[in-house]
Amino acid sequence: MTTHSSNHPSVDAHVLARFYINGQWVSPAVPASLGVINPATEQEVAQVARGTAEDVDRAVAAAREAFPGWAACAPAERARVLGKIHTLILERKEELAQALCLEMGAAIGFARAMQVPLAAEHVRVARDLLADYRFQTLEGSTAIEREPIGVCGLITPWNWPLYQITAKVAPAIAAGCTVVLKPSELSPLSALLFAQLVHDAGLPPGVFNLVNGSGHEVGAAMAAHADIDMISITGSNRAGALVAQAAAPTVKRVTQELGGKSPNVLLPDADFAKAVPLGVMSAFRNVGQSCSAPTRMIVPRSRLAEVEALAAATANGIVVGNPQSEDTVLGPIANQAQFERVQSMIEAGIAEGAKRVCGGPGRVPGFDKGFYARPTVFSEVASSMRIAQEEIFGPVLCIIAYDSLDEAVAIANDTVYGLGAHVQGQDIQLARAVASRIRAGQVHLNHPAWDPMAPFGGYKRSGNGREYGVQGFEEYLETKAIVGFGA
Ligand code: NAD
């Protein structure tokens, strides 16, 4: 395996040192910066400006001023600008993929094939929705109008950096809202490239603003801001709860996309030779750093040995390494704190007595630098174990055995989370019946293709609200009833 030197990001020094506020690149109110670490080399590759509450005030003021004009803008005009943003993402896809590779270690092939194109899809969906969305409908003689909620604060994580940004920015501006974006401080480079292309697309000044910085400074100032009408956060449960607390005094709308511990139920009639490898790859996609990763594989006890062998063969065959290599399937974990968390959870699994089928603690052999975790599969996991209950956010899969269908469903639901779920089985009626018993916001039957129109979000502690498609768009709308409208 090879190591490699760091590349410089394709973001201009001018842009790195600034925020995008009111259509311009402006310096922070108080000069400060934060370093961006390439997880493949552990070296700093850039410094970006670090904001404070004062920068948030400036961005919110710009967004507030731009709001009436953008809200009144015809949907067709909003769609036109979104179309331009979509085109520019596709034109600049290589630059964006390289930034994602550098800032969070996304394997370049994965960034090109998934992280960037799926991010573009959220923009296309928002544009297309505007063609026939009915902002006014009649219920009897009452008109029901859907209006943009106002200024939105958008807070995003590092694991799918660009994708999480477009999942919020696109529907918000399609709805007629204006926004202040705070990207993750750990992955701010693709966000800066996104701000540049939004500018180049000709969005009016103030509609989109970006302030980089930490959660406890910039994020917290946004959550508490009296002139922000809504916050949408994707991140950990800790940050989601803090945002809701800070937002409470100003009674703003808060939507949260938080953690997950998604089950993957293999029914006895599933095609195990296909379902197990697909389940492993799906759990380990993006190095397991996906909130909806199906990290609990729930299988019939009689098939446990077969599942373990298939899972080990799949995990052992995954190419982990330099994210800039075309052959790499999994790059490093995105940052040091996350790498350490994954290590401690692997240790916890061993200490609790789970059977280690493959992988384990430590770096991938051959690497003495870079946050390369070993794809790890545990079997004979009890649902009460920490590795089955806590989100690990790394390439660690738990295999849990069941003796009856009722027990499989009970294990699937034995979690504080409820984001994603998978069911595999050839009898589609049975698979549907099991899906309807699982308490989660999105259930996938037999690994279907990704659907950008399927609403995405959590039951229980996985959050509040939905993203993607029509329901994701409607989160950014207020409802006004005009009674007597048709009288
Ligand atoms: P994080 O909570 O550390 O950070 C997320 C964002 O919140 C960052 O921009 C951060 O700066 C900000 N933040 C942190 N503290 C804040 C505070 N007090 N006030 C305001 N903002 C604050 O999460 P992360 O480590 O970047 O991301 C990983 C987590 O995100 C995982 O738990 C994962 O499950 C979750 N996630 C959820 C989804 C989903 O759609 N449900 C998608 C991706 C990631």
XYZ file of N, CA and C in Angstrom, residues 184-308:
375
model
N -19.614 22.020 8.140
C -18.766 21.453 9.198
C -17.392 22.104 9.137
N -16.865 22.430 10.303
C -15.519 23.017 10.372
C -14.460 22.009 9.933
N -14.856 20.719 9.860
C -13.888 19.684 9.481
C -13.842 19.461 7.968
N -14.817 19.989 7.254
C -14.853 19.768 5.796
C -15.371 21.022 5.087
N -14.656 22.144 5.204
C -15.189 23.395 4.664
C -14.784 23.695 3.215
N -13.967 22.824 2.599
C -13.433 23.181 1.275
C -14.471 23.022 0.163
N -15.160 21.886 0.144
C -16.188 21.698 -0.888
C -17.287 22.750 -0.718
N -17.524 23.168 0.524
C -18.555 24.187 0.784
C -18.158 25.527 0.164
N -16.869 25.853 0.235
C -16.414 27.116 -0.363
C -16.521 27.050 -1.890
N -16.210 25.882 -2.453
C -16.367 25.732 -3.910
C -17.843 25.854 -4.287
N -18.701 25.323 -3.432
C -20.146 25.429 -3.683
C -20.577 26.901 -3.653
N -20.072 27.665 -2.673
C -20.439 29.093 -2.594
C -19.981 29.828 -3.855
N -18.812 29.460 -4.357
C -18.335 30.099 -5.592
C -19.266 29.798 -6.758
N -19.727 28.591 -6.842
C -20.579 28.284 -7.999
C -21.983 28.855 -7.838
N -22.437 28.997 -6.611
C -23.736 29.661 -6.376
C -23.630 31.119 -6.836
N -22.501 31.719 -6.513
C -22.263 33.108 -6.947
C -22.256 33.178 -8.477
N -21.539 32.250 -9.094
C -21.422 32.260 -10.556
C -22.763 31.962 -11.230
N -23.638 31.277 -10.513
C -24.965 30.974 -11.082
C -25.857 32.209 -11.108
N -25.453 33.256 -10.413
C -26.208 34.506 -10.472
C -27.335 34.616 -9.457
N -27.222 33.878 -8.348
C -28.236 34.023 -7.295
C -28.138 35.446 -6.744
N -29.260 36.145 -6.535
C -29.173 37.525 -6.048
C -28.432 37.611 -4.704
N -27.709 38.702 -4.458
C -26.960 38.869 -3.214
C -27.855 38.678 -1.996
N -27.311 37.995 -0.978
C -28.039 37.833 0.279
C -28.913 36.596 0.344
N -29.219 35.986 -0.810
C -30.094 34.800 -0.774
C -29.342 33.616 -0.151
N -28.060 33.500 -0.496
C -27.225 32.434 0.074
C -26.010 33.077 0.723
N -25.765 32.739 1.979
C -24.605 33.273 2.705
C -23.915 32.108 3.395
N -22.601 32.216 3.527
C -21.841 31.138 4.175
C -20.901 31.732 5.216
N -20.959 31.169 6.428
C -20.011 31.541 7.481
C -19.383 30.246 7.996
N -18.066 30.133 7.910
C -17.380 28.968 8.472
C -17.100 29.186 9.949
N -16.924 28.098 10.670
C -16.568 28.227 12.085
C -17.032 27.022 12.874
N -16.821 27.093 14.170
C -17.144 25.936 15.011
C -18.633 25.914 15.346
N -19.066 24.747 15.815
C -20.458 24.619 16.232
C -20.776 25.479 17.433
N -19.858 25.487 18.416
C -20.213 26.206 19.652
C -20.152 27.720 19.480
N -19.446 28.214 18.439
C -19.464 29.672 18.205
C -20.523 30.027 17.150
N -20.225 29.652 15.899
C -21.107 30.061 14.795
C -22.452 29.325 14.839
N -22.410 28.000 15.024
C -23.649 27.221 15.046
C -24.574 27.665 16.169
N -24.000 27.837 17.349
C -24.820 28.232 18.503
C -25.396 29.634 18.310
N -24.609 30.538 17.710
C -25.116 31.900 17.469
C -26.282 31.863 16.481
N -26.202 30.970 15.511
C -27.308 30.845 14.555
C -28.553 30.286 15.243
N -28.360 29.240 16.037
C -29.515 28.604 16.694
C -30.273 29.596 17.573
N -29.535 30.479 18.221
C -30.171 31.420 19.160
C -30.635 32.703 18.469
N -30.283 32.897 17.212
C -30.497 34.201 16.571
C -31.985 34.562 16.451
N -32.305 35.771 16.884
C -33.711 36.201 16.889
C -34.238 36.436 15.475
N -33.352 36.631 14.520
C -33.819 36.936 13.169
C -33.694 35.749 12.209
N -33.438 34.583 12.760
C -33.489 33.352 11.950
C -34.810 32.662 12.276
N -35.550 32.256 11.229
C -36.888 31.683 11.419
C -36.868 30.167 11.564
N -35.837 29.566 11.023
C -35.784 28.089 11.048
C -34.335 27.644 11.029
N -34.059 26.571 11.775
C -32.738 25.937 11.709
C -32.942 24.508 11.220
N -32.123 24.112 10.268
C -32.070 22.704 9.888
C -30.653 22.226 10.164
N -30.533 21.240 11.025
C -29.203 20.702 11.363
C -29.124 19.223 11.028
N -28.034 18.822 10.443
C -27.688 17.414 10.322
C -26.409 17.217 11.106
N -26.430 16.280 12.024
C -25.243 16.056 12.841
C -25.545 15.074 13.952
N -24.761 15.165 14.987
C -24.902 14.232 16.113
C -26.124 14.584 16.964
N -26.552 13.639 17.773
C -27.670 13.912 18.685
C -27.316 15.001 19.682
N -26.041 15.002 20.084
C -25.580 16.025 21.031
C -25.814 17.419 20.430
N -25.332 17.644 19.204
C -25.471 18.968 18.585
C -26.943 19.271 18.286
N -27.685 18.258 17.851
C -29.101 18.468 17.532
C -29.886 18.930 18.748
N -29.595 18.326 19.899
C -30.296 18.715 21.131
C -29.872 20.118 21.569
N -28.584 20.422 21.459
C -28.121 21.762 21.853
C -28.753 22.846 20.967
N -28.879 22.547 19.686
C -29.501 23.506 18.769
C -30.968 23.731 19.160
N -31.672 22.647 19.452
C -33.091 22.780 19.824
C -33.235 23.612 21.103
N -32.331 23.389 22.054
C -32.384 24.167 23.313
C -32.132 25.641 23.036
N -31.107 25.919 22.235
C -30.751 27.323 21.973
C -31.834 28.018 21.147
N -32.544 27.226 20.340
C -33.574 27.798 19.459
C -34.900 28.026 20.188
N -35.092 27.352 21.321
C -36.402 27.375 21.986
C -36.895 28.777 22.360
N -36.049 29.643 22.932
C -36.592 30.950 23.350
C -37.159 31.784 22.204
N -36.647 31.572 20.993
C -37.160 32.350 19.858
C -38.202 31.555 19.052
N -38.590 30.404 19.554
C -39.662 29.583 18.972
C -39.494 29.410 17.457
N -38.280 29.169 17.033
C -38.085 28.937 15.593
C -38.329 27.468 15.273
N -38.619 27.218 14.017
C -38.766 25.816 13.606
C -37.380 25.163 13.613
N -37.319 23.948 14.131
C -36.045 23.213 14.136
C -36.273 21.853 13.484
N -35.527 21.578 12.432
C -35.547 20.214 11.902
C -34.175 19.609 12.140
N -34.187 18.336 12.498
C -32.944 17.656 12.887
C -32.832 16.319 12.162
N -31.704 16.133 11.506
C -31.360 14.819 10.947
C -30.184 14.325 11.768
N -30.407 13.337 12.627
C -29.370 12.993 13.601
C -28.863 11.565 13.395
N -28.554 10.906 14.466
C -27.858 9.627 14.323
C -28.756 8.472 13.919
N -28.113 7.317 13.741
C -28.859 6.113 13.381
C -28.118 4.852 13.783
N -28.849 3.766 13.812
C -28.257 2.441 14.089
C -29.137 1.469 13.327
N -29.083 1.586 11.998
C -30.125 0.964 11.178
C -29.992 -0.550 11.071
N -31.136 -1.251 11.214
C -31.142 -2.708 11.096
C -31.230 -3.163 9.635
N -30.720 -4.346 9.391
C -30.858 -4.987 8.079
C -31.334 -6.402 8.362
N -32.657 -6.628 8.188
C -33.241 -7.930 8.535
C -33.176 -8.851 7.320
N -32.473 -9.951 7.461
C -32.450 -10.967 6.402
C -33.493 -12.022 6.743
N -34.556 -12.074 5.949
C -35.612 -13.057 6.186
C -35.112 -14.436 5.716
N -35.716 -15.517 6.231
C -35.172 -16.852 5.897
C -35.130 -17.130 4.397
N -36.021 -16.494 3.617
C -36.016 -16.797 2.181
C -35.145 -15.823 1.369
N -34.341 -15.007 2.041
C -33.461 -14.070 1.312
C -32.421 -14.855 0.524
N -31.915 -14.241 -0.526
C -30.811 -14.842 -1.281
C -29.519 -14.429 -0.555
N -29.060 -15.285 0.345
C -27.950 -14.906 1.235
C -26.666 -14.607 0.475
N -26.437 -15.343 -0.612
C -25.184 -15.143 -1.363
C -25.101 -13.723 -1.920
N -26.263 -13.125 -2.149
C -26.285 -11.738 -2.632
C -26.473 -10.761 -1.486
N -27.408 -11.088 -0.606
C -27.823 -10.133 0.438
C -26.710 -9.836 1.434
N -25.905 -10.841 1.770
C -24.858 -10.591 2.777
C -23.781 -9.652 2.220
N -23.184 -9.956 1.043
C -22.184 -9.005 0.514
C -22.759 -7.603 0.306
N -23.987 -7.516 -0.201
C -24.581 -6.182 -0.401
C -24.778 -5.466 0.937
N -25.179 -6.244 1.940
C -25.391 -5.666 3.276
C -24.093 -5.142 3.873
N -23.002 -5.917 3.694
C -21.700 -5.492 4.218
C -21.258 -4.216 3.498
N -21.345 -4.219 2.180
C -20.889 -3.053 1.416
C -21.722 -1.820 1.733
N -22.987 -2.055 1.972
C -23.877 -0.943 2.280
C -23.570 -0.378 3.683
N -23.222 -1.256 4.616
C -22.851 -0.792 5.960
C -21.527 -0.021 5.934
N -20.630 -0.449 5.044
C -19.281 0.132 5.018
C -19.125 1.264 3.988
N -20.188 1.549 3.244
C -20.120 2.625 2.258
C -19.671 3.920 2.933
N -18.820 4.681 2.277
C -18.329 5.928 2.873
C -17.611 5.652 4.207
N -16.951 4.497 4.262
C -16.207 4.050 5.452
C -17.143 3.975 6.674
N -18.381 3.608 6.402
C -19.348 3.448 7.496
C -19.811 4.760 8.090
N -19.415 5.853 7.464
C -19.753 7.166 8.031
C -21.016 7.712 7.372
N -22.081 6.951 7.485
C -23.379 7.395 6.972
C -24.380 7.169 8.078
N -25.223 8.168 8.305
C -26.168 8.089 9.412
C -27.133 6.936 9.252
N -27.433 6.552 7.987
C -28.421 5.486 7.777
C -27.754 4.153 7.444
N -26.447 4.031 7.665
C -25.737 2.780 7.352
C -26.385 1.599 8.097
N -26.691 0.510 7.385
C -27.318 -0.647 8.049
C -26.275 -1.464 8.801
N -25.984 -1.064 10.018
C -24.853 -1.617 10.767
C -25.232 -2.786 11.666
N -26.528 -3.120 11.688
C -26.948 -4.298 12.470
C -27.583 -5.297 11.506
N -26.856 -6.359 11.188
C -27.387 -7.376 10.284
C -28.069 -8.441 11.140
N -29.371 -8.585 10.944
C -30.185 -9.444 11.817
C -30.561 -10.686 11.008
N -30.049 -11.837 11.422
C -30.117 -13.019 10.555
C -30.658 -14.233 11.308
N -31.262 -15.197 10.570
C -31.758 -16.416 11.241
C -30.589 -17.158 11.894
N -30.800 -17.616 13.116
C -29.694 -18.271 13.853
C -29.147 -19.465 13.075
N -30.037 -20.190 12.381
C -29.593 -21.383 11.658
C -28.638 -21.046 10.502
N -28.605 -19.773 10.086
C -27.751 -19.399 8.956
C -26.506 -18.612 9.392
N -26.280 -18.558 10.715
C -25.227 -17.688 11.248
C -23.847 -17.999 10.651
N -23.481 -19.286 10.601
C -22.130 -19.642 10.121
C -21.950 -19.214 8.664
N -23.000 -19.437 7.874
C -22.946 -19.070 6.450
C -22.800 -17.550 6.300
N -23.574 -16.804 7.099
C -23.517 -15.332 7.038
C -22.125 -14.843 7.445
N -21.578 -15.426 8.495
C -20.239 -15.006 8.953
C -19.209 -15.217 7.849
